[in-house]
Each structure stands twice: as structure tokens, then as C-alpha cells.
Coordinates of C-alpha atoms in Angstrom, one line a residue:
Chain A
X1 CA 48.4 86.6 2.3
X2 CA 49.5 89.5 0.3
X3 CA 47.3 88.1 -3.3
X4 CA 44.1 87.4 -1.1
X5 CA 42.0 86.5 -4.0
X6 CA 44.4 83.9 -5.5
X7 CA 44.8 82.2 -2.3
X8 CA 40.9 81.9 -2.3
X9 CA 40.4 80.7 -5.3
X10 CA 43.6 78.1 -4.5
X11 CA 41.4 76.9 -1.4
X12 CA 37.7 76.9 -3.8
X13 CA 39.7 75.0 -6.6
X14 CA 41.4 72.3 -4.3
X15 CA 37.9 72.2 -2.0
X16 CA 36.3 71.4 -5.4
X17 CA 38.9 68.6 -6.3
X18 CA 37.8 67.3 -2.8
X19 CA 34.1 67.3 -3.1
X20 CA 35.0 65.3 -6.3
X21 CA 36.0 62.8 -4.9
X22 CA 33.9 62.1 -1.9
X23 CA 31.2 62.1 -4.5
X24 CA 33.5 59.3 -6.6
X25 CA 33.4 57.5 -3.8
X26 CA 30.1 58.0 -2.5
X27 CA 28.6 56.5 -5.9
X28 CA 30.6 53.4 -5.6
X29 CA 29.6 52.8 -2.4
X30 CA 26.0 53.0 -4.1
X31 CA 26.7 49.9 -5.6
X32 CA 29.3 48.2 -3.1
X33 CA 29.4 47.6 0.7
X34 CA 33.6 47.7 0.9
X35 CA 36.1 48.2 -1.3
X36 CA 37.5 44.8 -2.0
X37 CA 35.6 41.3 -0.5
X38 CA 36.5 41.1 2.5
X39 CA 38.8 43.6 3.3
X40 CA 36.7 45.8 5.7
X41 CA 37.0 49.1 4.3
X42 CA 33.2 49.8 4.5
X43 CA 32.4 53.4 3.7
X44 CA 32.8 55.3 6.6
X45 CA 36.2 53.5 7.1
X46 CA 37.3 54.0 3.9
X47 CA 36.5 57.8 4.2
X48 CA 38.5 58.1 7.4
X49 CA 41.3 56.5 5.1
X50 CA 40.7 59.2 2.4
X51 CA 41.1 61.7 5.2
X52 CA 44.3 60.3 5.6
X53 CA 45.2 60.4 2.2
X54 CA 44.2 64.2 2.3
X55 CA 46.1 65.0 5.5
X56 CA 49.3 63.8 4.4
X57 CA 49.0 65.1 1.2
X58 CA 48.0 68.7 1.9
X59 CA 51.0 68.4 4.6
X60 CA 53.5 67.7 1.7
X61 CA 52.1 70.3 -0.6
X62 CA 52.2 72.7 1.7
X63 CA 55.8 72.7 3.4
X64 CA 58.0 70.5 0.8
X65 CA 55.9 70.7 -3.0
X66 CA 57.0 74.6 -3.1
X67 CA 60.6 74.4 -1.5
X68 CA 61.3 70.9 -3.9
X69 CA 60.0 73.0 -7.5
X70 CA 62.3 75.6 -6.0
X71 CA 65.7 73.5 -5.7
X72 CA 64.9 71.8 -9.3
X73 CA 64.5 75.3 -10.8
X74 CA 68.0 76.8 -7.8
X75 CA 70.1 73.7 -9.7
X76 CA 68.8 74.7 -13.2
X77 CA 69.9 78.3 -12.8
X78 CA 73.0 77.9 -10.6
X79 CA 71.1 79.5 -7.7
X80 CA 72.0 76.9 -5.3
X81 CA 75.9 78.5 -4.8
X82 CA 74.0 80.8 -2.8
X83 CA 72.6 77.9 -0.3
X84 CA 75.8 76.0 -0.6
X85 CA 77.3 79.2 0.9
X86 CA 75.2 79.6 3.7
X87 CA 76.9 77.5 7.4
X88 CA 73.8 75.6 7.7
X89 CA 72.8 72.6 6.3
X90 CA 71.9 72.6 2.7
X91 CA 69.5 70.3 2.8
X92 CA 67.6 71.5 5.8
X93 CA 67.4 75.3 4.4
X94 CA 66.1 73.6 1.1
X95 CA 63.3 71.8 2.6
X96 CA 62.0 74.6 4.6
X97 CA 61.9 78.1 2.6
X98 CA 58.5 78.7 1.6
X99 CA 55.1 77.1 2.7
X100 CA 52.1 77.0 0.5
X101 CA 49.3 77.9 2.7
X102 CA 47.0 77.5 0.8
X103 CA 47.1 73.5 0.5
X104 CA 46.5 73.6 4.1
X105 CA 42.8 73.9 3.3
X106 CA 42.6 70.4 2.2
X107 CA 43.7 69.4 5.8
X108 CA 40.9 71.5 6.9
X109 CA 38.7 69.4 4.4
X110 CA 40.4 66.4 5.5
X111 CA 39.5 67.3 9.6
X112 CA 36.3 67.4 7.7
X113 CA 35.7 64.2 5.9
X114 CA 37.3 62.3 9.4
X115 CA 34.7 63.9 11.5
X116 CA 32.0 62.7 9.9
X117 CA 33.6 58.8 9.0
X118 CA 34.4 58.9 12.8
X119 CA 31.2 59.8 14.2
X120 CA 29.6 57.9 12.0
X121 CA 31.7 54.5 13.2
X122 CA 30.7 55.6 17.0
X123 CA 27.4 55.5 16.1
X124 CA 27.4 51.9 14.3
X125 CA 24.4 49.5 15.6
X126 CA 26.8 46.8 15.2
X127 CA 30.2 46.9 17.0
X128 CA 30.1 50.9 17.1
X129 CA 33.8 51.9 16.5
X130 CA 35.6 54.6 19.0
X131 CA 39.5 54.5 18.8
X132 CA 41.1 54.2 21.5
X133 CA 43.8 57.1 23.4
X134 CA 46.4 54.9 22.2
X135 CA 45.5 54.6 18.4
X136 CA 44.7 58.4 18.2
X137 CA 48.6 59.2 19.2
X138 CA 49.8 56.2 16.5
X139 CA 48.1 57.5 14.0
X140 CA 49.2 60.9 14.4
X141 CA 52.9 59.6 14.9
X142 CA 52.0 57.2 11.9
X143 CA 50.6 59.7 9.9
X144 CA 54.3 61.8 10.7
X145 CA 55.9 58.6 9.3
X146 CA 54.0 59.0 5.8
X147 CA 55.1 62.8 5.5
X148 CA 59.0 62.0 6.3
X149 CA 58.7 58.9 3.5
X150 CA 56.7 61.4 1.0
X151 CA 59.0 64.3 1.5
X152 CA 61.9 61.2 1.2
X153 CA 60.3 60.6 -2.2
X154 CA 60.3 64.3 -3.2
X155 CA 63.5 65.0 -2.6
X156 CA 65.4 62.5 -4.6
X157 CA 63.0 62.9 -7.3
X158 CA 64.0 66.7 -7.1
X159 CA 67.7 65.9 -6.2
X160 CA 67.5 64.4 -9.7
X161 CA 67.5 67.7 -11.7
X162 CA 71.2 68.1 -10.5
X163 CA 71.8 64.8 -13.6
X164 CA 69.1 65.6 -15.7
X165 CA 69.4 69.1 -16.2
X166 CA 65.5 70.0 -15.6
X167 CA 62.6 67.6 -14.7
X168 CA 59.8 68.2 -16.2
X169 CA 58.0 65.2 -15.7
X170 CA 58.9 65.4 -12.1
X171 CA 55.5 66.6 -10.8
X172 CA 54.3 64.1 -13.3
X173 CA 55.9 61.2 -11.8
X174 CA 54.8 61.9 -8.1
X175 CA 51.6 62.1 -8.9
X176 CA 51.1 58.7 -10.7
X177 CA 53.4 57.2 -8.1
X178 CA 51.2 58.3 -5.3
X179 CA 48.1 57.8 -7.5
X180 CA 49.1 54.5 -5.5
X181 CA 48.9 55.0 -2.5
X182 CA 45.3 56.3 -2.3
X183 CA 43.8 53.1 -2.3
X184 CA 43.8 49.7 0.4
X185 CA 47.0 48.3 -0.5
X186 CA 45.1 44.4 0.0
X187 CA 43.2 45.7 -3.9
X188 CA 46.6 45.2 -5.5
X189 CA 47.3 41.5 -3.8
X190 CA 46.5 39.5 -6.9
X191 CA 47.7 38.5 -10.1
X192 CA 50.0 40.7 -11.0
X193 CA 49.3 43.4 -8.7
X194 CA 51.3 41.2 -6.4
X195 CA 54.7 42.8 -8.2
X196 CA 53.3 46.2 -7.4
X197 CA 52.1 45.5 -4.4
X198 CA 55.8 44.4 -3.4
X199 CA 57.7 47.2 -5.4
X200 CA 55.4 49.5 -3.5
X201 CA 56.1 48.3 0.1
X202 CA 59.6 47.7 0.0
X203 CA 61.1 49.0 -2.8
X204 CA 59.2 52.6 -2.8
X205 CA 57.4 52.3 0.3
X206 CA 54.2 54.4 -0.8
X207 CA 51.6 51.6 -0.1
X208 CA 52.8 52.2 4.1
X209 CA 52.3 56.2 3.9
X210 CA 48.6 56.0 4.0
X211 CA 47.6 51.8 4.8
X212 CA 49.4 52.1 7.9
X213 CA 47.9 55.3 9.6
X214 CA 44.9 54.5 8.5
X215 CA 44.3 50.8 9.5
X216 CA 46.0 51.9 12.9
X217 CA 42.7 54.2 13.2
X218 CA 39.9 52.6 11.1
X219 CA 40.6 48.8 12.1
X220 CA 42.4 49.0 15.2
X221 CA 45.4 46.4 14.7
X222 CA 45.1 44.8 17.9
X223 CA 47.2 41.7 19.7
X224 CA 44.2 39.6 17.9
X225 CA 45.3 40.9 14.6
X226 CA 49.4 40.6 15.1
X227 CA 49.8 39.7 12.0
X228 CA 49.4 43.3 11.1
X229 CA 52.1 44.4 13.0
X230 CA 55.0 43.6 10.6
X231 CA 53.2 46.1 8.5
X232 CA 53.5 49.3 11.3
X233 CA 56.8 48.1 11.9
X234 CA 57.7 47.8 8.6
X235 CA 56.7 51.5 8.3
X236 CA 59.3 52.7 11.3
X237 CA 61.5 51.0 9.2
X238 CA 60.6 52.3 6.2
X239 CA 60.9 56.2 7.4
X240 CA 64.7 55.1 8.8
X241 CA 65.2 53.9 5.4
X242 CA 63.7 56.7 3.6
X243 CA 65.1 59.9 5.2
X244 CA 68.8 58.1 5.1
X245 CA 68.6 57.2 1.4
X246 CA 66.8 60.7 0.7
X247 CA 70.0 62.2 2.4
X248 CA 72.1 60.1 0.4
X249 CA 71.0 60.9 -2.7
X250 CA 70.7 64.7 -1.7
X251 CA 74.5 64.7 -0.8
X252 CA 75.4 62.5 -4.5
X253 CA 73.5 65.5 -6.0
X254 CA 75.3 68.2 -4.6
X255 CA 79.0 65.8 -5.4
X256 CA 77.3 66.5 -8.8
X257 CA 76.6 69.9 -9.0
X258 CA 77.9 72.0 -11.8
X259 CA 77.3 75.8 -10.9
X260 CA 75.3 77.0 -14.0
X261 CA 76.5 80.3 -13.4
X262 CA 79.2 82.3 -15.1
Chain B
X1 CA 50.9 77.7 -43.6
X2 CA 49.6 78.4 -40.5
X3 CA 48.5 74.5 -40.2
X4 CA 52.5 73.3 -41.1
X5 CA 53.9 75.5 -38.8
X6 CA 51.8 74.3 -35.6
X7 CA 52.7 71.3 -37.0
X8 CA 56.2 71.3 -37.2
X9 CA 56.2 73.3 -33.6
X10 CA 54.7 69.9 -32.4
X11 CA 56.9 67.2 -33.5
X12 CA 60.0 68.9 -32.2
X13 CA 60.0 67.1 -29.1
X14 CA 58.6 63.7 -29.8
X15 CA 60.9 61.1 -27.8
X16 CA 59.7 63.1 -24.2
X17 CA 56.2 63.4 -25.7
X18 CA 55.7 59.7 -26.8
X19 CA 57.3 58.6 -23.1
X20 CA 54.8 61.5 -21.5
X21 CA 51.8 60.2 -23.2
X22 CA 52.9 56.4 -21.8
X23 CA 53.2 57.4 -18.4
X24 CA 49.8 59.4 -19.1
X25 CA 48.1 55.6 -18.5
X26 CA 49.5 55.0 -15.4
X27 CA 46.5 56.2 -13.4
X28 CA 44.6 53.3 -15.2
X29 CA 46.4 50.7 -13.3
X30 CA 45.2 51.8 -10.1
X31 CA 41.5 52.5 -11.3
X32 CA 41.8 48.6 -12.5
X33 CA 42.5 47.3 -9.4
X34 CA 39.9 50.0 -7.2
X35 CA 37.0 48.6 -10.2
X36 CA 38.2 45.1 -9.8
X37 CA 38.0 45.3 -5.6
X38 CA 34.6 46.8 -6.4
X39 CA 33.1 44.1 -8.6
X40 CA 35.0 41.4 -6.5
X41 CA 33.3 42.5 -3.5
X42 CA 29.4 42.3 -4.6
X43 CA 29.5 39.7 -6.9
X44 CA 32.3 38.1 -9.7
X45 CA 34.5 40.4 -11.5
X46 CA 34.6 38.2 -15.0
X47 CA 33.4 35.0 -16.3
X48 CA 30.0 34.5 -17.7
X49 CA 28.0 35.7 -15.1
X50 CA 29.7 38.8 -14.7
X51 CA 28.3 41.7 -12.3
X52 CA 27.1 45.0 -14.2
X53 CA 26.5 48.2 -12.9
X54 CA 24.8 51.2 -14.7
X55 CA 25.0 48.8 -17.4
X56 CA 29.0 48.5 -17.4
X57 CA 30.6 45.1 -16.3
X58 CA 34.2 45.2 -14.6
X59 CA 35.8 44.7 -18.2
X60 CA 33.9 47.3 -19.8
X61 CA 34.8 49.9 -17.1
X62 CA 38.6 49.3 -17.7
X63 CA 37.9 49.7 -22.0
X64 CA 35.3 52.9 -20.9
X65 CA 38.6 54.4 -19.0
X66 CA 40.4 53.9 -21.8
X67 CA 38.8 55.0 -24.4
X68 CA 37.6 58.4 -22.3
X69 CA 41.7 58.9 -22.8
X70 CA 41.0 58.9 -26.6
X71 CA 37.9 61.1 -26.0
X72 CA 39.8 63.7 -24.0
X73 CA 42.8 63.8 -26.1
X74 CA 40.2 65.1 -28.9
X75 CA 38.6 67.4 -26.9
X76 CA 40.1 68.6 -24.3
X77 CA 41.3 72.3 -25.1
X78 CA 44.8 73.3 -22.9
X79 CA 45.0 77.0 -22.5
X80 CA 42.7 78.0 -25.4
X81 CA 40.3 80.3 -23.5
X82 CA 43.2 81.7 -20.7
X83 CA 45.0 81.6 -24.1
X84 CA 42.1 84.2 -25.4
X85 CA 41.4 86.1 -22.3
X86 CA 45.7 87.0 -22.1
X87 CA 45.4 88.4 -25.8
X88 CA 42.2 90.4 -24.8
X89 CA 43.7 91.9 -22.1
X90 CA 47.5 92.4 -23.3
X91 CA 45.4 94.1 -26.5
X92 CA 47.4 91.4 -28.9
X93 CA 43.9 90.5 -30.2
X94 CA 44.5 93.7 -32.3
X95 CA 46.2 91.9 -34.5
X96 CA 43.5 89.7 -36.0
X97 CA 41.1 93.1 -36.6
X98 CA 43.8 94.8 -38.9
X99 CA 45.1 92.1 -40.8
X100 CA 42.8 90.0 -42.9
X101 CA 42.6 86.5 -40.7
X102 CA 39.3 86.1 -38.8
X103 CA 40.7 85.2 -35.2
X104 CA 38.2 81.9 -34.4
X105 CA 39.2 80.2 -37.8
X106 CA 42.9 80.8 -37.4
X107 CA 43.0 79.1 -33.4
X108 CA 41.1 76.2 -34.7
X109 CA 43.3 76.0 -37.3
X110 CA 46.2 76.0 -35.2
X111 CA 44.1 73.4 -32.7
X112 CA 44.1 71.1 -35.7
X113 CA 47.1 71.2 -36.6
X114 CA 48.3 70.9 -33.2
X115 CA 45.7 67.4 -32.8
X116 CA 46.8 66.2 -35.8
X117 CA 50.5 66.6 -34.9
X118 CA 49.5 65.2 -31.7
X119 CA 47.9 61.5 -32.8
X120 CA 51.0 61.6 -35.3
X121 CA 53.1 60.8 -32.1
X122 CA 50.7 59.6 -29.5
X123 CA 49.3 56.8 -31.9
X124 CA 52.5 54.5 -31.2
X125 CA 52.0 54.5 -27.1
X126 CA 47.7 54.5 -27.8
X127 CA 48.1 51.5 -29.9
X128 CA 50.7 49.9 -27.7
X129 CA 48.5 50.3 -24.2
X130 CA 45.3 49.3 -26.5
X131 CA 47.0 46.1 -27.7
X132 CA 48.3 45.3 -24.0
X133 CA 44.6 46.0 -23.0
X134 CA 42.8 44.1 -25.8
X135 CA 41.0 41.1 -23.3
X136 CA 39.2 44.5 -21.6
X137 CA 37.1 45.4 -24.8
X138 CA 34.9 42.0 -24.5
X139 CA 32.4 42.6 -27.9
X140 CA 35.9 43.0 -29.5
X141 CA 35.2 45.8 -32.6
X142 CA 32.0 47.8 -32.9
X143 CA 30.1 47.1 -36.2
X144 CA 31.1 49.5 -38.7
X145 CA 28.0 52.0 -38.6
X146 CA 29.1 52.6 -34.5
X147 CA 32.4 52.6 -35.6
X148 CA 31.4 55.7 -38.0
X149 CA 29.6 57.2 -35.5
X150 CA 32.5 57.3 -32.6
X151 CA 34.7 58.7 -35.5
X152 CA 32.0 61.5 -35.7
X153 CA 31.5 61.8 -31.7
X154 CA 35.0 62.1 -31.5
X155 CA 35.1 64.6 -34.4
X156 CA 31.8 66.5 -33.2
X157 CA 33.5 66.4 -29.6
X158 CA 36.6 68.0 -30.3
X159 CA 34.5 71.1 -32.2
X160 CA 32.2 71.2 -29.1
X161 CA 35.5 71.3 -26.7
X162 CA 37.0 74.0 -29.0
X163 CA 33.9 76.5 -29.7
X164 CA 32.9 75.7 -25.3
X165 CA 36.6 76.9 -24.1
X166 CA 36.5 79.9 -27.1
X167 CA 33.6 80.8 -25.9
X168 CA 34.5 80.9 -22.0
X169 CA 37.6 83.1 -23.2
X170 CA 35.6 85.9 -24.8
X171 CA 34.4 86.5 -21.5
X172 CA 37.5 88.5 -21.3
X173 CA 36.5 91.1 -23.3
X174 CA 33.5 91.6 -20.4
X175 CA 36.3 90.7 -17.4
X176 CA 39.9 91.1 -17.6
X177 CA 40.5 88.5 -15.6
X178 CA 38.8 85.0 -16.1
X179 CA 41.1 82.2 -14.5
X180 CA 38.8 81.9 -11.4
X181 CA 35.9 81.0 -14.0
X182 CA 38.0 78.4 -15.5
X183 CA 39.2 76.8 -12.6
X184 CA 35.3 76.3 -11.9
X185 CA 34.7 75.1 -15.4
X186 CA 37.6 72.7 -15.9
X187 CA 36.5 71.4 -12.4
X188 CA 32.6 70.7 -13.9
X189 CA 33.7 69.3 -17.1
X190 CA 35.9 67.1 -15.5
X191 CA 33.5 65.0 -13.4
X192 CA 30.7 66.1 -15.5
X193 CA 32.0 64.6 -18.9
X194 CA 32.3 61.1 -17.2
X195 CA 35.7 61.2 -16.9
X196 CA 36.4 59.9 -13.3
X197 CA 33.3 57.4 -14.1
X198 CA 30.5 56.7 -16.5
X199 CA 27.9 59.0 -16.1
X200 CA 25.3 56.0 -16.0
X201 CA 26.6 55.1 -12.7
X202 CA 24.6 58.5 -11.5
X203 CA 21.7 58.3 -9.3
X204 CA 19.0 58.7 -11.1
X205 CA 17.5 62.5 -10.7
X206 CA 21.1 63.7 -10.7
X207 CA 21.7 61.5 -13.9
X208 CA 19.3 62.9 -16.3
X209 CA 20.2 66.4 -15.6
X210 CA 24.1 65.2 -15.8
X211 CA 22.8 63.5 -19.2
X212 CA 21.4 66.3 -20.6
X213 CA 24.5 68.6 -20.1
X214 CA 26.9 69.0 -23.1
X215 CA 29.6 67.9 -21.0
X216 CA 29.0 64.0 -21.8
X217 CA 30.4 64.7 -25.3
X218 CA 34.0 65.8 -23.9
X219 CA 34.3 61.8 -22.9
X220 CA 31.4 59.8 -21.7
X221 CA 29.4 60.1 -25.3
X222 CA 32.3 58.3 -28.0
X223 CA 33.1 55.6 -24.9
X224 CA 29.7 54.9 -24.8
X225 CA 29.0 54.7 -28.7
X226 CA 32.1 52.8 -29.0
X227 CA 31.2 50.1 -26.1
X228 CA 27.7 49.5 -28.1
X229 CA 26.0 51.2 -24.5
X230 CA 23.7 53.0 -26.6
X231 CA 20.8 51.1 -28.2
X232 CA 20.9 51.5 -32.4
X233 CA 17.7 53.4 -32.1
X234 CA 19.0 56.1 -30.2
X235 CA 22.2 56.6 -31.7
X236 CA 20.7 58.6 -34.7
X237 CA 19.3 60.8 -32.4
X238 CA 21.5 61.2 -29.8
X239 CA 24.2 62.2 -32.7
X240 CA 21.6 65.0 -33.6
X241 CA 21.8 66.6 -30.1
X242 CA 24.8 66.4 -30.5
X243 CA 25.6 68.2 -33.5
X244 CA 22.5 70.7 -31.9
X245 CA 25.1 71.2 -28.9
X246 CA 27.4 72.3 -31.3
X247 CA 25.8 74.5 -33.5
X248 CA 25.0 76.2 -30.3
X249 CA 28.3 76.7 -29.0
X250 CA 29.0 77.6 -33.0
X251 CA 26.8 80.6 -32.1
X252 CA 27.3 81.2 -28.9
X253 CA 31.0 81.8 -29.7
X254 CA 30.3 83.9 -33.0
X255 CA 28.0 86.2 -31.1
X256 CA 30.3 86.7 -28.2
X257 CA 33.3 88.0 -30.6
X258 CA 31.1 90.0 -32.7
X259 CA 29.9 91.5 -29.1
X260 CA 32.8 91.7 -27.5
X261 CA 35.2 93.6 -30.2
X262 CA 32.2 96.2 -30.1
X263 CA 32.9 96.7 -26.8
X264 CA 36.6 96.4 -26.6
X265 CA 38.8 99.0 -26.1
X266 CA 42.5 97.8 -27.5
X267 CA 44.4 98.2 -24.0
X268 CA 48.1 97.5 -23.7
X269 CA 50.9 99.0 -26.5

């Protein structure tokens, strides 16, 4: 808290960035009653899916954007000795140095965004929409899940400074590879958006970070639906997967690393 | 000179640039799918009897986003007016009032040089995404008078991104600091100029205003003229406000740096 008015304008500028978008997607629903026929992302769902989007993404920012610029720039300068050093484990006292606070307020806006979508669903004519006990703790354990496969993501993307010498393009590349994850993954399931639709479960499992919280909450996946199950199993899975190959890489990186120093 | 040397700084690093501008499309993709799940859901996406809305079927959209890239890349303006305000306030702008170069002609100078240098690189990935992207643009080429006239929107558009951003950085000489005004502003002109949408998909009240803004020129107004979305009787005259825009901006710059060294002061060394 120490530069009070650059933390304020942090929260104004990403609050702006969010009123942007709810007003994207307020004109499409103008024209459109859900995002994709037949899919059942109606507006007030698909804004409790945005609020998804925005909870896991403010989490990320805030606890592992800072601390992964950090270990690109520790490798570039030969800083990382110093955390090598240190009888803890690297990778742990990496993740969790600094937090960027101000990020947070996009959760606020995201508490936001899923207060109104949810008490607008409760207060449907037709089959009014109240989630259940049970779907409330899922989708906060679900919505854990997506953070551990983001900060996965991060990590070896940052881990790859150690080969590259400095990535530039790294913030580059998460963005666009997250860009998919904002969206129903049922849009890409055609043509070829099958390809990405697979390469973005299995291989780089993005599409389950957000889809699988969020259907958890907005269309309940009940016994009558099973055959959505695979897909919140899939996401366990997919965390296991994630935080062992993130370690993995994390540990080739350090095989790799050539103090810069001296 | 000036103009060879920001042109030479450019081209140094033009294998990372050319991949950076690629990856620049990526976004695209996912807007396809998002505009095709949109027109797929109230009516058909393609074919003859296509859905439209705000006057853009689902193919148009995909060519509007792409050629809003083409639009931005001429007028969008990275760290001119922060660029302004830091030489303001670090008194470097001293520089320009005891040698003989007038300050506004050598940045845009430099901005040219640094655009051309620019589509000298980035023309290889345009054309290669444009090619891969060709079904989108369904009239094919624009007849050659609209053709001339996106050439000059494009033109006109960088000018009005360059004198807009000048002119938000000679605020500095009023306020040291101005990065919380440009946060403010580049959040505007981005969903202002039509670049997360076309600006005809507005409701209506909140459209004309939107409309009437300079903003559209940054990347809504060459789309447009290019997709043939405004009729041949108003492009003469919507190419006049334009070119009004800008002399204002012209102005409006001018009269803020004649103003402002008046009341500067020449802080730092």
C-alpha cells in the first residue's frame, strides 16, 4: 500500500477493462439468446461463467503473474543462486514472494458480476436456477483446480527463460493461450475447431480451467447429464497432470541453469 | 536523417518482430468461433440467406476484425504522449527550443518512419493471415474509388491517432504526471474505436453519440469503407468530417505547445 494512488488507478484501469466487457457481452446478447445453438449459455449463465473467468484470472495475477516475471528476470541476471541457496524448496519460495493486490479487485468485480447472474437465475419464471450446497463447494474446489492448471501453465512457460535466455513474448503467449479459455468450450466443436478443441483439453488443458467450474455452477451436471462427468473428472486429472509436469519442467530448468553471475 | 535512423532502429530485430506480429492474430481465432456460436444460434451463419446484424453478416465480422488490425496498426500511437509528458517533466524538451527542429514535426517524423519500417516487416505475416482468410471478405475487392478512400482513412487515421495522443501529452506541461489520464483514454478509444466490435452493433441512442466521436477513425471508419458498409453518397462526406477531425486535433495540438512552452519552466539538469 505504500504508492496508494498507483494502486488506485491499477483497480480503476482493470475495473474499466471489466465494464468492457460486460458491455461486449451485453450487446451480443442484444442480438442472441445463448452463445452457441443449443448450448444453454443464456446470458445470465454465461455471466456467471465470465465471473469465473474473472475469479481465476485475478487469483493468478495476483499471487503467481508477479512472482513468475520475477524468476524469468532472477534467471536472466543470475539472481536465482540466491534462491538455490536457501534450505527450502526452490520452487515453492518462487511461487510465493510477492502478491499483486491490486488484481484482487477484479475478484471483487467478479463477486460482482456472479451476484447479479445468480440472482438473476433464482429469479427465472421458467425453471428458476438456485445451486445446490453441493455445487457451491465444487465449484469452489473446481475453480481451485483451474488456478493450480493456470499457475501449471505459468510456470513452465517461465521455467523457459532458463533455455531461452529472456522471454519476451512470454506474457504474450499466455494471454492468447488463455484468450481460449474465456469462451464455452462446445463453440470450438466444429470443423476445425475440433483440433483445438482437443489440443486444448488434453494437451494444454485450458478449455477445463473455466468450462468445468462453471457448468458445475451454471448447469448443474447432474446423474441425468453423466455424460458430463468425464469432463470434471478429466479436470482432477488434469491438475495431477499439470502440477507434476509443471514440477518437471521446473526441476529440467534448474538442471539447466547457468549462473549469469561472475 | 532523422527518417533513416528510426528506420534502421526498426528493422534490427525483424525475425522476433515478423513471428510477434503472427501471433498478434491469434485472438481472432477465438473471436471467429464466439461470432460463429452467435450467428449459429439465431439463425445460419453462411450460405445465401445469411443472418446480419447492424448490417454485418458472420463473414463480414471475421474480415471487419481483420482489417480493424490494419486500422490500428496505422493509428495506434505506443508511448507517444507518456513519451511527451517524460520529456516535459525530465526538462529534455529543452532541447527542441534551442536547436532549430520544431518538436511536433520531428516525432511525426520519427512515427513515420517508424510505420513505414513497420509494414516493411509486418506486410509478409498481414498478407499471409489475409490470404489464409480470403473466403471471409465475401464482395471480394472494393471498387477502386473505396479502395482510394480506405487508403486515405487509413492515412487520415494515422494523423488523427498521432496529433489525439500529442495532444493528450502536452497536458504535461499543465500536470507532471499524466499516466492516470491515459490509462482512461486508451481504455475509451479502445472500445470506442470499434475495436472489440463494430460500432453499428450499438443501441441506438448510445450509437450516434459513439458515431459522432473521433474515435471511429482509429479502426471502425477504414473497416467500414473497405467492407462497402458506407453507402457511396455518404462517403464524400463522411471523409470531410473526417479530415474536419483532424484539422481540429491539428490545432488543438499546435495551440497546446505554443501554450504550454509559455508556461513551462525547464525542470530537471
Amino acid at each position: 500500500m505504500t504508492f496508494r494512488t498507483n494502486f488506485i488507478l491499477d483497480c480503476v484501469s482493470s475495473i474499466g477493462w471489466t465494464l468492457m466487457n460486460v458491455g461486449f457481452y451485453l450487446i451480443i446478447f442484444q442480438f442472441t439468446p445463448t452463445i452457441g445453438e443449443g448450448t444453454g449459455w443464456d446470458q445470465d449463465r454465461f455471466f456467471l461463467f465470465l465471473a469465473t473467468t474473472w475469479f481465476i484470472n485475478s487469483l493468478v495475477q495476483a499471487f503467481f503473474m508477479p512472482n513468475a516475471e520475477e524468476f524469468s528476470e532472477l534467471i536472466r541476471t543470475g539472481g536465482l543462486d540466491f534462491a538455490l541457496l536457501k534450505p527450502i524448496d526452490t520452487q515453492f519460495l518462487i511461487s510465493f514472494r510477492k502478491v499483486s493486490w491490486s488484481s484482487l479487485s477484479n475478484f471483487a468485480a467478479g463477486l460482482v458480476i456472479a451476484a447479479v447472474a445468480l440472482y438473476r437465475l433464482a429469479h427465472h419464471e421458467t425453471d428458476p436456477l438456485v445451486p445446490s450446497a453441493l455445487s457451491v463447494v465444487l465449484y469452489v474446489l473446481f475453480c481451485g483446480c483451474g488456478v493450480v492448471i493456470m499457475y501449471s501453465l505459468m510456470i513452465c512457460l517461465s521455467a523457459t527463460s532458463v533455455w531461452l535466455g529472456r522471454n519476451q513474448t512470454l506474457y504474450n503467449f499466455w494471454f492468447y493461450i488463455t484468450n481460449f479459455s474465456r469462451y464455452p468450450m462446445e463453440i470450438y466443436n466444429r470443423g476445425w475447431g475440433t483440433t483445438l478443441y482437443g489440443l486444448f483439453t488434453f494437451v494444454i488443458p485450458v478449455l477445463v480451467v473455466v468450462n468445468v467450474p462453471a457448468r458445475i455452477l451454471a448447469q448443474p451436471v447432474n446423474p441425468e447429464t453423466s455424460d458430463q462427468w468425464w469432463l470434471v473428472g478429466w479436470a482432477l486429472v488434469a491438475t495431477l497432470v499439470s502440477v507434476a509436469g509443471s514440477r518437471w519442467v521446473f526441476r529440467r530448468a534448474l538442471g539447466s541453469y547457468r549462473s549469469a553471475s561472475s | 536523417m532523422i527518417f533513416s535512423t528510426a528506420l534502421a532502429e526498426r528493422l534490427v530485430y525483424r525475425g522476433d518482430f515478423a513471428l510477434g506480429t503472427l501471433m498478434r492474430f491469434l485472438p481472432i481465432i477465438t473471436q471467429i468461433f464466439l461470432w460463429f456460436a452467435v450467428f449459429d444460434a439465431i439463425g445460419s451463419a453462411d450460405g445465401n440467406d445469411a443472418t446480419e446484424i447492424g448490417g454485418f453478416g458472420f463473414r463480414d465480422i471475421v474480415a471487419y476484425y481483420l482489417l480493424t488490425m490494419i486500422a490500428r496498426a496505422f493509428s495506434s500511437m505506443p508511448g507517444l504522449a507518456s513519451g511527451i509528458a517524460r520529456q516535459i517533466r525530465d526538462g529534455e524538451i529543452k532541447r527542441y527550443l534551442i536547436q532549430p527542429i520544431d518538436l511536433i514535426s520531428f516525432l511525426l517524423l520519427n512515427r513515420v518512419a517508424h510505420k513505414i519500417a513497420y509494414y516493411a516487416v509486418a506486410i509478409a505475416p498481414f498478407a499471409f493471415v489475409f490470404y489464409l482468410c480470403r473466403g471471409y471478405f465475401v464482395d471480394g475487392w472494393p471498387e477502386p474509388h473505396v479502395l482510394a478512400a480506405f487508403v486515405g482513412s487509413l492515412i487520415m487515421g494515422f494523423l488523427i491517432g498521432f496529433f489525439m495522443e500529442a495532444a493528450i501529452g502536452m497536458i504535461g506541461f499543465w500536470f507532471l504526471e499524466v499516466t492516470s489520464l491515459l490509462f482512461v483514454f486508451m481504455l475509451f478509444s479502445f472500445f470506442l474505436s470499434g475495436h472489440m466490435f463494430p460500432l453499428t452493433l450499438l443501441p441506438d441512442g448510445v450509437g450516434q453519440v459513439v458515431r459522432f466521436l473521433p474515435f471511429k477513425y482509429l479502426a471502425y471508419f477504414p473497416a467500414a469503407v473497405f467492407l462497402n458498409k458506407i453507402p457511396d453518397d455518404q462517403l464524400p462526406l463522411e471523409m470531410a468530417v473526417e479530415a474536419a477531425w483532424l484539422t481540429f486535433f491539428i490545432l488543438v495540438c499546435r495551440f497546446a505547445y505554443s501554450r504550454g512552452l509559455e508556461r513551462y519552466s525547464g525542470y530537471g539538469g
